[in-house]
Each structure stands twice: as C-alpha cells, then as structure tokens.
Coordinates of C-alpha atoms and ligand atoms in Angstrom, one line a residue:
M1 CA 68.6 90.6 120.5
T2 CA 69.4 93.8 118.5
I3 CA 72.9 94.4 117.4
T4 CA 73.7 97.9 116.4
S5 CA 76.4 99.3 114.1
F6 CA 80.0 98.8 115.1
I7 CA 81.6 102.2 115.7
P8 CA 85.2 101.9 116.8
P9 CA 87.1 104.6 118.7
H10 CA 89.9 106.5 117.1
R11 CA 93.0 104.7 118.2
T12 CA 96.6 105.7 117.4
L13 CA 98.1 102.6 116.0
M14 CA 101.8 102.3 117.0
G15 CA 102.1 98.5 117.1
P16 CA 103.5 96.1 114.4
G17 CA 100.6 96.8 112.1
P18 CA 98.0 97.6 111.0
S19 CA 99.3 101.2 111.1
D20 CA 97.3 104.4 111.2
I21 CA 95.6 104.8 107.8
Y22 CA 95.8 107.9 105.8
P23 CA 92.5 109.8 105.9
Q24 CA 92.6 110.0 102.1
V25 CA 92.8 106.2 101.9
L26 CA 89.8 105.8 104.1
Q27 CA 87.9 108.2 101.9
A28 CA 88.9 106.3 98.8
L29 CA 87.6 103.1 100.4
S30 CA 84.1 104.6 100.5
R31 CA 83.9 105.6 96.8
P32 CA 81.1 103.9 94.7
T33 CA 81.8 100.3 93.9
V34 CA 82.1 99.5 90.2
G35 CA 82.2 96.1 88.6
H36 CA 85.6 94.5 88.7
L37 CA 85.6 94.0 85.0
D38 CA 84.4 97.5 84.3
P39 CA 86.8 99.2 81.8
L40 CA 87.3 102.1 84.3
F41 CA 88.3 99.6 87.0
I42 CA 90.7 97.8 84.7
G43 CA 92.3 101.2 83.9
M44 CA 92.7 101.8 87.6
M45 CA 94.3 98.3 88.0
D46 CA 96.8 99.2 85.3
E47 CA 97.8 102.3 87.2
L48 CA 98.0 100.3 90.4
K49 CA 100.5 98.0 88.7
Q50 CA 102.7 100.9 87.8
L51 CA 102.4 102.4 91.3
L52 CA 103.4 99.0 92.7
Q53 CA 106.3 98.8 90.3
Y54 CA 107.5 102.2 91.6
A55 CA 107.1 101.2 95.3
F56 CA 109.1 98.0 94.6
Q57 CA 111.5 99.7 92.3
T58 CA 111.0 97.2 89.6
Q59 CA 110.1 96.8 86.0
N60 CA 108.8 93.3 86.6
A61 CA 105.7 92.8 84.4
F62 CA 104.3 90.5 87.0
T63 CA 103.6 93.0 89.8
I64 CA 100.2 92.7 91.4
A65 CA 98.3 92.8 94.6
V66 CA 97.1 89.4 95.9
S67 CA 93.5 89.7 97.1
A68 CA 94.4 88.6 100.7
P69 CA 96.8 89.6 103.5
G70 CA 100.6 89.3 103.6
S71 CA 100.4 85.7 104.6
A72 CA 98.7 84.9 101.2
G73 CA 101.6 86.7 99.4
M74 CA 104.0 84.5 101.4
E75 CA 102.0 81.4 100.5
A76 CA 101.7 82.5 96.8
C77 CA 105.6 82.6 96.6
F78 CA 106.1 79.2 98.1
V79 CA 103.2 77.3 96.4
N80 CA 104.2 78.6 93.0
L81 CA 108.0 78.3 93.3
V82 CA 108.5 75.2 95.4
E83 CA 107.7 71.7 94.1
A84 CA 107.8 68.4 96.0
G85 CA 111.4 67.5 96.8
D86 CA 112.9 71.0 96.1
K87 CA 115.5 72.1 98.7
V88 CA 114.9 75.6 100.1
L89 CA 117.3 77.4 102.4
V90 CA 115.2 79.2 104.9
C91 CA 116.8 81.9 107.1
R92 CA 115.1 82.0 110.5
N93 CA 115.6 85.0 112.8
G94 CA 112.1 85.4 114.1
V95 CA 108.5 84.3 113.8
F96 CA 108.1 84.9 110.0
G97 CA 111.2 82.9 109.1
E98 CA 109.6 80.0 110.9
R99 CA 106.4 80.5 108.9
M100 CA 108.5 80.3 105.7
R101 CA 109.9 76.9 106.9
E102 CA 106.3 75.7 107.5
N103 CA 105.4 76.8 104.0
V104 CA 108.2 74.9 102.4
E105 CA 107.2 71.7 104.2
R106 CA 103.6 72.1 103.3
C107 CA 104.6 72.3 99.6
G108 CA 106.5 69.0 100.0
G109 CA 109.8 70.8 99.8
V110 CA 112.9 70.2 102.0
A111 CA 113.6 73.1 104.3
I112 CA 117.3 73.6 105.2
V113 CA 117.1 76.1 108.1
V114 CA 119.8 78.6 108.9
D115 CA 119.1 79.9 112.4
N116 CA 120.1 83.3 113.6
E117 CA 119.5 84.6 117.1
W118 CA 116.3 86.5 117.5
G119 CA 116.9 90.3 117.3
T120 CA 119.9 89.9 114.9
A121 CA 120.0 90.2 111.1
V122 CA 120.5 87.1 109.0
D123 CA 124.2 86.3 108.8
P124 CA 125.3 86.2 105.1
D125 CA 128.4 84.1 105.9
L126 CA 126.2 81.3 107.4
V127 CA 124.1 81.3 104.2
E128 CA 127.2 81.2 102.0
Q129 CA 128.6 78.2 104.0
V130 CA 125.4 76.2 103.7
L131 CA 125.0 76.9 100.0
Q132 CA 128.6 75.8 99.4
N133 CA 128.0 72.5 101.1
D134 CA 124.7 71.8 99.4
P135 CA 124.6 72.4 95.7
D136 CA 121.1 71.0 95.4
I137 CA 119.5 74.0 97.1
K138 CA 117.4 75.9 94.6
I139 CA 115.9 78.8 96.6
V140 CA 117.0 81.1 99.4
A141 CA 114.1 82.5 101.5
F142 CA 114.5 85.3 104.0
V143 CA 112.6 88.1 105.8
H144 CA 113.9 91.5 104.9
A145 CA 112.3 93.3 107.9
E146 CA 111.5 90.8 110.7
T147 CA 108.5 92.4 112.5
S148 CA 108.7 90.1 115.4
T149 CA 112.1 91.5 116.5
G150 CA 112.7 94.7 114.6
A151 CA 115.8 93.4 112.7
L152 CA 116.7 94.4 109.2
S153 CA 118.6 92.0 107.0
D154 CA 120.9 92.8 104.1
A155 CA 118.7 91.7 101.2
K156 CA 121.2 92.9 98.6
T157 CA 124.1 90.8 99.9
L158 CA 121.9 87.7 100.6
A159 CA 120.6 87.9 97.0
E160 CA 124.1 88.2 95.6
I161 CA 125.1 85.0 97.5
A162 CA 122.0 83.2 96.3
R163 CA 122.7 84.1 92.7
K164 CA 126.3 83.0 93.0
H165 CA 124.9 79.6 93.9
D166 CA 122.3 79.6 91.1
C167 CA 119.4 80.0 93.6
L168 CA 116.2 82.1 93.3
T169 CA 115.2 84.3 96.2
I170 CA 111.9 84.6 98.1
V171 CA 111.9 87.8 100.1
D172 CA 109.4 88.8 102.8
A173 CA 109.1 92.6 102.4
V174 CA 105.8 92.9 104.4
T175 CA 107.2 95.5 106.9
S176 CA 110.0 96.9 104.7
L177 CA 108.1 98.2 101.6
G178 CA 107.8 102.0 101.8
G179 CA 109.7 102.2 105.1
V180 CA 113.3 101.4 104.2
P181 CA 115.1 101.0 100.9
L182 CA 114.0 98.0 98.9
L183 CA 115.3 97.9 95.4
V184 CA 113.9 94.8 93.7
D185 CA 115.6 95.2 90.3
E186 CA 118.9 96.6 91.5
W187 CA 119.3 93.8 94.0
Q188 CA 117.9 91.3 91.6
L189 CA 115.3 89.8 94.0
D190 CA 113.1 87.1 92.4
A191 CA 109.8 86.7 94.4
V192 CA 108.9 89.5 96.8
Y193 CA 105.7 90.0 98.7
S194 CA 104.5 92.6 101.1
G195 CA 101.4 93.8 103.0
S196 CA 99.1 96.8 102.6
Q197 CA 98.8 97.6 106.3
K198 CA 102.3 98.5 107.3
C199 CA 104.4 101.3 105.8
L200 CA 101.9 101.9 103.0
S201 CA 99.3 102.8 105.6
C202 CA 96.5 101.2 103.7
T203 CA 93.7 99.0 105.1
P204 CA 94.8 95.4 105.8
G205 CA 94.0 92.6 103.4
L206 CA 96.1 93.0 100.3
S207 CA 99.5 91.7 99.5
P208 CA 101.6 93.4 96.9
L209 CA 103.6 90.8 95.0
T210 CA 106.3 90.9 92.3
F211 CA 108.0 88.1 90.4
S212 CA 111.2 88.4 88.3
Q213 CA 111.4 86.7 84.8
K214 CA 113.6 84.0 86.4
A215 CA 110.8 83.3 88.9
I216 CA 108.2 83.2 86.1
D217 CA 110.4 80.8 84.1
K218 CA 110.6 78.5 87.1
I219 CA 106.8 78.5 87.5
Q220 CA 106.4 77.8 83.8
Q221 CA 108.8 74.8 84.0
R222 CA 106.9 73.2 86.9
K223 CA 106.3 69.5 86.4
T224 CA 103.2 69.5 88.7
K225 CA 100.2 71.8 89.1
V226 CA 100.3 74.4 91.8
Q227 CA 98.3 72.7 94.6
S228 CA 96.3 76.0 95.4
W229 CA 93.9 77.0 92.7
F230 CA 93.4 80.5 94.2
L231 CA 97.1 81.2 94.6
D232 CA 98.2 79.7 91.2
Q233 CA 99.7 82.9 89.8
S234 CA 99.6 81.6 86.2
L235 CA 95.8 81.8 86.5
V236 CA 95.7 85.2 88.2
L237 CA 98.0 86.6 85.5
G238 CA 95.1 86.3 83.1
Y239 CA 93.0 88.6 85.2
W240 CA 95.7 91.3 85.9
S241 CA 97.3 91.4 82.4
G242 CA 94.6 90.5 79.9
E243 CA 95.4 93.8 77.9
G244 CA 91.8 94.9 77.7
K245 CA 90.2 91.5 77.5
R246 CA 90.5 90.3 81.1
S247 CA 89.1 87.0 82.2
Y248 CA 87.3 86.4 85.4
H249 CA 89.4 84.6 88.0
H250 CA 87.9 85.8 91.3
T251 CA 86.0 88.9 92.3
A252 CA 88.6 91.6 93.0
P253 CA 88.2 93.4 96.3
V254 CA 87.2 96.6 94.4
N255 CA 87.1 99.2 97.2
S256 CA 90.2 97.8 98.9
L257 CA 92.1 98.2 95.6
Y258 CA 90.9 101.9 95.4
A259 CA 92.4 102.3 98.9
L260 CA 95.7 100.7 97.8
H261 CA 95.8 102.9 94.7
E262 CA 95.3 106.0 96.9
A263 CA 98.0 104.9 99.4
L264 CA 100.4 104.4 96.5
V265 CA 99.5 107.8 94.9
L266 CA 100.4 109.3 98.3
L267 CA 103.7 107.4 98.3
Q268 CA 104.5 108.5 94.7
N269 CA 103.7 112.2 95.6
E270 CA 105.9 112.1 98.6
G271 CA 108.7 110.2 96.8
L272 CA 110.2 107.0 98.1
K273 CA 113.4 108.6 99.3
N274 CA 111.5 111.1 101.3
A275 CA 109.3 108.4 102.8
W276 CA 112.3 106.4 103.9
Q277 CA 113.8 109.6 105.4
R278 CA 110.6 110.4 107.3
H279 CA 110.6 106.9 108.8
R280 CA 114.3 107.4 109.9
N281 CA 113.6 110.8 111.3
A282 CA 110.7 109.6 113.4
H283 CA 112.8 106.7 114.6
E284 CA 115.6 109.1 115.7
E285 CA 113.1 111.2 117.7
L286 CA 111.7 108.1 119.3
K287 CA 115.2 106.7 120.1
A288 CA 116.2 110.0 121.8
G289 CA 113.1 110.0 124.0
L290 CA 113.4 106.3 124.9
E291 CA 117.0 106.8 125.9
K292 CA 115.8 109.5 128.4
L293 CA 113.4 106.9 129.9
D294 CA 116.3 104.5 130.0
I295 CA 114.5 102.0 127.7
K296 CA 116.8 99.8 125.7
F297 CA 116.5 98.5 122.1
V298 CA 116.5 94.8 121.4
V299 CA 118.4 95.1 118.1
E300 CA 121.9 96.5 117.6
E301 CA 121.9 100.0 116.0
N302 CA 123.3 98.9 112.6
S303 CA 120.4 96.5 111.9
R304 CA 117.6 98.3 113.6
L305 CA 114.4 98.9 111.6
P306 CA 113.2 102.5 111.9
Q307 CA 109.6 101.5 111.4
L308 CA 109.5 98.7 114.1
N309 CA 111.2 99.5 117.4
A310 CA 111.5 96.5 119.6
V311 CA 112.5 97.6 123.1
Y312 CA 113.0 95.7 126.4
I313 CA 110.3 96.2 129.0
P314 CA 111.9 97.9 132.0
E315 CA 112.4 95.5 135.0
G316 CA 109.5 95.2 137.4
V317 CA 107.1 96.6 134.9
E318 CA 103.9 94.6 134.1
D319 CA 103.7 94.2 130.3
A320 CA 99.9 93.9 129.8
E321 CA 99.1 96.4 132.5
V322 CA 101.1 99.2 130.7
R323 CA 99.7 98.3 127.2
N324 CA 96.2 98.3 128.6
E325 CA 96.7 101.7 130.3
L326 CA 98.0 103.2 127.0
L327 CA 95.0 101.8 125.2
Q328 CA 92.4 102.9 127.7
R329 CA 93.8 106.3 128.7
Y330 CA 95.5 107.4 125.5
N331 CA 93.8 105.3 122.8
L332 CA 97.3 104.3 121.9
E333 CA 98.2 100.8 120.8
I334 CA 101.8 99.5 121.0
G335 CA 102.6 95.9 120.3
A336 CA 103.5 93.1 122.7
G337 CA 106.5 90.9 122.2
L338 CA 106.1 87.8 120.0
G339 CA 107.6 84.3 120.4
A340 CA 110.9 84.4 122.3
L341 CA 110.3 88.1 123.1
A342 CA 106.8 87.6 124.6
G343 CA 106.5 89.4 127.9
K344 CA 110.1 90.8 127.5
A345 CA 109.7 93.4 124.8
W346 CA 107.3 95.9 123.4
R347 CA 107.1 96.7 119.7
I348 CA 106.6 100.3 118.8
G349 CA 105.6 100.9 115.2
L350 CA 106.4 104.0 113.2
M351 CA 104.9 102.9 110.0
G352 CA 103.6 105.0 107.0
Y353 CA 101.2 107.7 108.2
G354 CA 102.2 106.9 111.8
A355 CA 105.9 107.9 111.2
R356 CA 105.3 111.5 112.4
S357 CA 106.7 113.6 115.3
E358 CA 103.1 114.0 116.6
N359 CA 102.9 110.2 117.2
V360 CA 106.3 110.0 118.7
A361 CA 105.5 112.7 121.1
L362 CA 102.2 111.1 122.1
C363 CA 103.9 107.7 122.7
L364 CA 106.8 109.1 124.7
K365 CA 104.5 111.2 126.9
A366 CA 102.1 108.3 127.4
L367 CA 104.9 105.9 128.3
E368 CA 106.6 108.3 130.6
T369 CA 103.4 109.0 132.6
T370 CA 102.3 105.4 132.7
L371 CA 105.7 104.1 133.8
K372 CA 105.8 106.6 136.7
Ligands
PLP401 C1 107.3 90.1 108.2 C2 105.9 89.6 108.1 N1 105.6 88.7 107.2 C3 104.3 88.2 107.0 C4 103.3 88.8 107.8 C5 101.9 88.3 107.5 O1 101.1 89.3 107.1 P1 99.5 89.3 107.3 O2 99.3 89.4 108.8 O3 99.0 90.5 106.6 O4 98.9 88.1 106.8 C6 103.5 89.8 108.7 C7 102.5 90.4 109.5 O5 102.7 91.0 110.5 C8 104.9 90.2 108.8 O6 105.2 91.2 109.7

C-alpha cells in the first residue's frame, strides 16, 4: 500500500466553522518553526496577548490562547472555577449550554439548569428568578452566541444580574469573538473563552481565554487541586507570563500561534467595529436573498446572529441531498441542523473572512439553482 500526500480541494466554508481562512494566515502557518522558548517566539507571544486583549476588549492580565480547540477553553473555565459541591446556574438554549451542564457535573458541581427554547436568547428574567431563590449559586454560565441555533444572548444584562447576586460569569464566546460586540471589561465578564476557527478565520485548534481578577482570586482560593493537570491555568500562567524567564509547561503549537497572531493582526488592522459591521452587512445581503427564495429564519430578528444564520429547510426538500449537491457542484459547505434542529434547519455561516458579498452571492446562487 502506498499512501500519497493529502491534497484537499478549495471549498468555500459557509457552515458553523471552521470558516474560510485568510490566505495570509495560511502563509503565516508555513513560516519556519522556532523553539517555543526562543526569545523571538516569546516576544511574539507577548504581542499575541496584547492582540487578544484587543479582540476581547479587556485589560485582563490573564489573556492567553489555550493550546487546544474551543472545547478545551470551555473545560479550562469549568475545571478551574468549579469545585466539588459548587452550585452553578447553567443557561441552556442549545447544544453548547448542555455541554456546560455536563462540564459542571464532571467537576463535581451542582448544575442548576435554566432552559430556554432552542432558537431563542437566554431570558434574563428567568436567570434573575432562579438566583433570587437560591443564594448558594456561585457562578452563572451561558453561551453568548449559540452556534447550534444562531441565537445571540444579552451578555451585558446577564452579567449585571449575576453580579447583583455575587456570582461570577463563565461565558462561551466561541462564535461571538470578532463577529459581534463582545466587551469583556465594560460588561465585567469573568471567564470568557473562544475559538480560533470562527470569526477570527484562523485554523482550528486554539482557544482564546481571558480571566478577570475576580476569577483569578477564586482560582487562588481553591481548597482542592484542579483535577486536570494540562488545563490547570495556575501552571499555564508560568509559561505565558514568566517575564523573560518562562518555564516549560507543554510544547506550544508554534506555527498555529503564528497563524493566530496573523489573524489578530488582520483584525487589528481592520478594526473591531469595522469587522462587526462587515458581518452585519453580509448578513443583511444574505437575508434579502433568502427572503426572495422564501426561506425563513429560525431566530427572531432581534436576537439573530449575523455570523450564523439558521434557516428552516423548505418543505419537501431533502436536507442531505441539497448539502451534498452544494458540496459536489459548488465546493460549498453549509451546516446541517444540530440536536433539536437536525433535519429541520441549515446553518449558513458568514464568519471572519467568509463574511463577504462574494460568498453571499455564491451561496444564494447555489441554493437557488439546487432548490429548483
Ligand atoms: C458555541 C460553541 N462552543 C463551543 C464549541 C466547541 O469548540 P471546538 O469545536 O473548537 O472544540 C463550539 C464549536 O462549534 C461552539 O460553537
């Protein structure tokens, strides 16, 4: 048997992520690998930290990229902040809220779940009621941009309510970072994680993460060791902030970090506000085209994510057949529905580099022709 090199085709990625990658990011990935304790690399990591602080709009000293995908960022928040017996309010309005619940339980915590219908935003009044009735709750966890349904929740209001009840917040910003406003300091969010492969248009496999001072204090007051050695952020901190004398924790994914650095330089050059506006413009163009095809959105207009458009599959249309035709004929990937929306909805991503008129036009044309 002789296996030859894997050479994938050029797809246009308009699903829930990974998104299309900026060509400059792919180039950055192929630059020469240096040692991960090389002074030049450490200098790049310092810049990366500043660029992440800009993306998150935070001054948090603890702002890093976990060397693993968004799920590891999620897990890093829970394993560090939740100790056995801690009560955590988990808002569940899609797949990723359910994963948060699972994380709480695996940490030995007690998850108090507030359910909201799939496709709707988290209802702040429900969160307020539960917190009023249970003063033992210590943390409120929610997904800012629920990729499984396309719903955006009001992170600012949810964090205000959490603070009023003396709770920390764990916020999933995997799909929101770079695509819609996310103001970590202004909204006083405590533990926020994201992913490299969505609106940052970087390669998958890294998870930007930031902790407020309050989150760090809680970690430092832990009575028990964090059960995961790899994700124990008090150990990782020594690697990211050793001020010139960094200690080895794990081998950093050197080239992936070049790629993230490049993606964040592009974001900085464009400007966050312009990036948010570009996502909104692309969404408006897509919406106008889908309306002409009589395709309806799952989420109400006021909580719709511009970067993740969940739409109902028209009646009588075979889900997999259409997605397969788009892939084979147009090299175009759109996402299937997840969980409760499986077989009922498509998820059309307009993330990062993919949030462009060119992509919208391709998707609309391909859908129109295929549906005919
Ligand atoms: C909202 C949300 N949270 C967490 C994740 C997990 O990220 P990853 O697949 O990078 O592990 C995803 C991935 O799609 C996501 O959309």
